[in-house]
Coordinates of C-alpha atoms in Angstrom, one line a residue:
M1 CA 157.9 92.9 80.7
T2 CA 161.6 92.5 80.4
Y3 CA 163.6 90.7 83.0
G4 CA 167.4 90.9 83.0
S5 CA 169.2 88.6 85.3
G6 CA 173.0 88.3 85.0
R7 CA 173.2 90.3 81.8
P8 CA 174.8 93.8 81.6
V9 CA 172.4 96.5 82.6
E10 CA 171.9 99.4 80.3
H11 CA 172.5 102.8 82.0
G12 CA 171.9 106.4 81.2
F13 CA 169.0 108.1 79.5
P14 CA 168.6 106.5 76.0
H15 CA 164.7 106.6 76.2
L16 CA 164.4 110.1 77.6
D17 CA 162.4 111.6 74.7
T18 CA 159.8 108.8 75.0
V19 CA 159.7 109.1 78.8
R20 CA 159.0 112.8 78.5
A21 CA 156.3 112.1 75.9
A22 CA 154.8 109.5 78.2
I23 CA 154.6 112.0 81.1
N24 CA 152.9 114.5 78.8
A25 CA 150.5 111.9 77.6
L26 CA 149.4 111.0 81.1
Y27 CA 148.6 114.7 81.8
R28 CA 146.6 114.9 78.6
R29 CA 144.7 111.7 79.1
L30 CA 144.0 111.8 82.8
T31 CA 143.8 115.6 83.3
P32 CA 146.0 117.1 86.0
E33 CA 143.2 117.0 88.6
A34 CA 142.8 113.2 88.2
L35 CA 146.5 112.7 88.1
R36 CA 147.0 114.5 91.4
T37 CA 144.7 112.0 93.1
F38 CA 147.6 109.5 93.0
D39 CA 149.4 111.6 95.6
T40 CA 150.2 108.5 97.8
S41 CA 152.6 105.8 96.6
V42 CA 152.1 102.1 97.2
A43 CA 153.3 101.4 100.7
P44 CA 156.0 98.8 101.3
A45 CA 153.8 97.0 103.8
D46 CA 151.1 96.5 101.1
V47 CA 153.5 94.5 98.9
A48 CA 155.7 92.8 101.5
F49 CA 156.1 89.1 100.7
A50 CA 157.8 86.9 103.3
D51 CA 159.3 83.5 102.4
Q52 CA 156.9 81.8 104.8
D53 CA 153.8 83.3 103.1
E54 CA 151.7 80.9 101.1
L55 CA 152.7 81.7 97.5
H56 CA 149.4 82.0 95.6
L57 CA 147.5 83.7 98.5
G58 CA 150.4 86.2 98.8
V59 CA 150.4 86.9 95.0
Q60 CA 146.7 87.5 95.0
R61 CA 147.0 89.8 98.0
V62 CA 149.7 91.9 96.2
A63 CA 147.8 91.9 93.0
R64 CA 144.7 93.3 94.8
A65 CA 146.9 96.0 96.4
M66 CA 147.9 97.1 92.9
V67 CA 144.3 97.0 91.7
Q68 CA 143.2 99.1 94.6
H69 CA 146.0 101.6 94.1
L70 CA 144.9 102.2 90.5
R71 CA 141.3 102.2 91.5
L72 CA 140.2 99.3 89.3
P73 CA 137.5 97.9 91.6
D74 CA 135.9 95.6 89.0
A75 CA 139.2 94.2 87.7
R76 CA 140.2 90.7 88.9
M77 CA 143.7 89.5 88.4
I78 CA 144.3 85.7 88.0
V79 CA 148.0 85.1 88.5
S80 CA 149.9 82.0 87.6
F81 CA 153.6 81.0 87.1
R82 CA 155.4 79.4 84.2
A83 CA 158.8 79.1 82.7
M84 CA 159.4 82.0 80.2
E85 CA 162.0 84.4 79.0
H86 CA 160.3 87.6 80.2
A87 CA 159.5 88.6 83.8
A88 CA 155.7 88.6 83.3
N89 CA 152.9 88.9 80.8
V90 CA 149.3 89.9 81.0
E91 CA 146.4 89.0 78.7
L92 CA 144.5 92.1 77.8
A93 CA 140.8 91.6 77.1
A94 CA 137.5 93.2 77.9
G95 CA 137.7 92.1 81.5
P96 CA 136.7 92.0 84.3
E97 CA 139.1 89.1 84.6
Y98 CA 142.7 89.5 83.5
F99 CA 145.3 86.7 83.4
I100 CA 148.8 87.5 84.5
E101 CA 151.7 85.0 84.1
L102 CA 154.8 85.5 86.2
N103 CA 158.2 84.0 85.5
D104 CA 158.8 80.8 87.6
R105 CA 161.8 82.5 89.1
F106 CA 159.5 84.6 91.3
R107 CA 158.4 81.5 93.1
T108 CA 161.7 81.8 95.1
H109 CA 162.6 85.4 94.5
R110 CA 159.5 86.9 96.1
R111 CA 160.7 90.3 97.0
D112 CA 160.3 91.5 93.4
I113 CA 156.8 90.1 92.8
G114 CA 155.3 93.5 93.7
A115 CA 157.4 95.2 91.0
A116 CA 156.4 92.7 88.4
L117 CA 152.7 93.0 89.2
A118 CA 152.8 96.8 89.3
H119 CA 153.9 96.8 85.7
E120 CA 151.4 94.2 84.5
V121 CA 148.4 95.8 86.4
M122 CA 149.4 99.2 84.8
H123 CA 149.0 97.5 81.4
V124 CA 145.4 96.8 82.4
Y125 CA 144.9 100.4 83.6
L126 CA 146.3 101.9 80.4
H127 CA 144.2 99.5 78.3
R128 CA 141.1 100.6 80.1
I129 CA 141.8 104.3 79.7
D130 CA 142.7 103.7 76.0
L131 CA 146.2 105.1 76.3
A132 CA 149.0 103.5 74.2
F133 CA 152.1 104.3 72.2
P134 CA 152.9 102.8 68.8
G135 CA 155.1 99.7 68.9
T136 CA 155.9 97.3 71.6
R137 CA 159.0 99.2 72.9
G138 CA 157.2 102.6 73.0
N139 CA 154.2 101.1 74.8
E140 CA 156.4 99.3 77.4
I141 CA 158.3 102.6 78.1
L142 CA 154.9 104.3 78.5
T143 CA 153.9 101.5 81.0
D144 CA 157.1 101.8 83.0
T145 CA 156.7 105.6 83.1
A146 CA 153.0 105.5 84.1
T147 CA 153.7 102.9 86.8
T148 CA 156.4 105.1 88.2
Y149 CA 154.6 108.5 87.9
L150 CA 151.4 107.1 89.5
G151 CA 153.1 105.8 92.6
A152 CA 154.2 102.2 92.1
G153 CA 157.4 102.5 90.1
W154 CA 159.7 102.8 93.1
L155 CA 159.3 99.0 93.3
L156 CA 160.7 98.6 89.8
L157 CA 163.7 100.7 90.6
D158 CA 164.3 98.9 93.9
A159 CA 164.3 95.6 91.9
F160 CA 167.6 96.8 90.3
R161 CA 170.6 95.2 91.8
E162 CA 174.1 95.0 90.5
D163 CA 177.5 93.9 91.8
G164 CA 180.8 92.7 90.4
T165 CA 179.5 89.3 89.4
S166 CA 175.7 89.6 88.8
S167 CA 172.9 92.1 87.9
Q168 CA 169.2 92.2 87.8
K169 CA 166.7 94.7 86.4
L170 CA 163.0 94.7 85.7
G171 CA 161.3 96.8 83.0
Y172 CA 162.4 98.7 79.9
L173 CA 163.6 101.9 81.4
T174 CA 167.2 102.2 82.6
P175 CA 167.7 102.6 86.4
E176 CA 168.5 106.3 85.9
E177 CA 165.4 106.8 83.8
F178 CA 163.3 105.2 86.6
G179 CA 165.0 107.7 89.0
Y180 CA 164.2 110.6 86.7
V181 CA 160.5 109.8 86.6
L182 CA 160.5 109.2 90.4
A183 CA 162.1 112.6 90.9
K184 CA 159.5 114.2 88.8
R185 CA 156.8 112.6 90.9
A186 CA 158.6 113.5 94.1
A187 CA 158.7 117.1 93.1
L188 CA 155.0 117.2 92.4
F189 CA 153.9 115.5 95.6
D190 CA 156.8 116.5 98.0
E191 CA 157.7 112.8 98.4
D192 CA 160.9 111.0 99.2
P193 CA 160.8 107.6 97.6
A194 CA 164.5 106.9 98.6
I195 CA 163.3 105.9 102.1
W196 CA 161.8 102.8 100.6
F197 CA 164.8 101.5 98.7
T198 CA 166.4 98.3 99.9
S199 CA 168.9 98.3 97.0
P200 CA 171.9 100.6 97.3
Q201 CA 172.2 100.7 93.5
A202 CA 168.6 101.9 93.3
Y203 CA 169.5 104.9 95.5
T204 CA 172.5 105.8 93.3
A205 CA 170.3 105.6 90.1
Y206 CA 167.7 107.8 91.8
E207 CA 170.3 110.4 92.6
K208 CA 171.4 110.6 89.0
G209 CA 167.8 110.8 87.7
R210 CA 167.0 113.4 90.2
E211 CA 169.8 115.6 89.1
L212 CA 168.6 115.5 85.5
A213 CA 165.0 116.3 86.7
R214 CA 166.4 119.3 88.5
E215 CA 168.2 120.4 85.4
D216 CA 164.8 120.5 83.7
T217 CA 163.8 123.3 86.1
R218 CA 167.0 125.3 85.4
Q219 CA 166.7 125.5 81.6
P220 CA 166.4 128.9 79.9
P221 CA 164.3 130.9 79.7
L222 CA 163.4 130.0 83.3
T223 CA 164.9 132.4 85.7
A224 CA 166.5 129.5 87.7
A225 CA 168.8 128.9 84.7
G226 CA 172.5 129.3 85.6
W227 CA 175.0 131.7 84.1
A228 CA 176.2 129.4 81.3
G229 CA 172.6 128.6 80.2
R230 CA 171.7 132.3 80.2
H231 CA 174.8 133.1 78.2
H232 CA 174.0 130.6 75.5
Y233 CA 170.4 131.6 75.5
A234 CA 171.3 135.3 74.9
K235 CA 173.5 134.3 72.0
A236 CA 170.8 132.1 70.5
R237 CA 168.2 135.0 70.9
R238 CA 170.4 137.3 68.8
R239 CA 170.2 134.9 65.9
A240 CA 166.7 133.9 66.6
A241 CA 165.9 132.8 63.0
A242 CA 168.3 129.8 63.5
A243 CA 167.7 126.8 65.8
P244 CA 169.8 127.1 68.9
A245 CA 173.0 125.0 68.9
G246 CA 173.7 122.3 71.4
N247 CA 171.5 120.2 73.7
V248 CA 168.9 122.8 74.5
R249 CA 165.1 122.5 74.7
Y250 CA 163.9 126.0 73.8
R251 CA 163.3 127.2 70.3
F252 CA 162.6 130.6 68.9
D253 CA 159.8 131.6 66.6
P254 CA 161.1 134.7 64.7
G255 CA 157.6 136.2 64.4
P256 CA 157.1 139.0 64.5
P257 CA 156.8 139.3 67.4
L258 CA 159.7 137.2 68.5
R259 CA 158.6 134.3 70.7
V260 CA 160.3 131.4 72.5
T261 CA 158.8 128.0 73.1
F262 CA 160.0 125.6 75.8
P263 CA 158.7 122.5 77.7
C264 CA 157.0 122.8 81.0
P265 CA 159.3 121.1 83.6
T266 CA 156.3 119.5 85.2
C267 CA 154.2 118.1 82.4
E268 CA 156.4 118.5 79.3
Q269 CA 153.7 120.6 77.5
R270 CA 155.3 123.2 75.1
I271 CA 154.8 126.7 76.3
R272 CA 155.1 129.7 74.0
V273 CA 155.8 133.2 75.4
P274 CA 156.9 136.6 73.9
V275 CA 160.5 137.6 74.1
R276 CA 160.2 140.8 76.2
G277 CA 162.3 140.3 79.4
R278 CA 160.7 139.1 82.6
V279 CA 157.4 137.3 82.1
R280 CA 155.3 134.9 84.2
A281 CA 154.0 132.0 82.2
R282 CA 151.2 129.6 83.2
C283 CA 151.2 126.1 81.7
G284 CA 148.0 125.6 79.9
L285 CA 148.0 121.9 80.6
C286 CA 149.1 121.4 84.2
G287 CA 148.7 125.0 85.5
T288 CA 152.3 125.3 86.7
V289 CA 153.3 129.0 87.0
L290 CA 156.9 129.6 85.7
E291 CA 159.1 132.7 86.2
C292 CA 160.9 133.4 82.9
D293 CA 163.5 135.8 81.7
T294 CA 163.1 135.8 77.9

């Protein structure tokens, strides 16, 4: 797990394609029914860590909270501290014991221990369900996305702090990307994670991510698309044999019959429907019903 302290923080959405692929992979691997059992996020009280708490007992308590949240009853986390470049590291093996190392800095910066452990315990969870992406970077983005979508990633975003002289961020996603995934989760479970933030910068990043998540629900051919989107969609439909220009997510299959494909705004599964005016589409993966004007 990366740990940036004092270095410039990357912003924006540079990993968005991988993040969306990770959300889709979670739906495919867990099934929508299993995924919806994670409807309650980790509570702040479960990961609270006061300065007067005994260090190792407190760490084990927070680690157990993460294990319980992810329903890993036979997984035991052995946590230690050492000097290292990264925030944390976990040794993945057959289990049931897993060894997590935390950066020595967490001995005195305890408020972010929950965030670090959330990411590392998610590595164990993904290892057990045999879900991985190629390459270290892709796999870490998957882990950050899964941690956030399954209810513990608000901690990772809340660990982001930035002012005129210093900055800190945990994980591989940018703050705005964490906000994007949090907003996707919030829409699914009617949740407001912003009430748990202690970092003002986390709230700002969440707002930016939420706006992009809302844009996903306003893309043509969805009926919620705005005038400009509908106008460009109509032009692209007239030349359906060519790929639409610009940063759009729908594509036409010239057929016959003419069809349009687009990603489900909930699970990122591609949906394919005929171009014939108003249609109602049901996502074959997550079951979301979408009103479309094709």
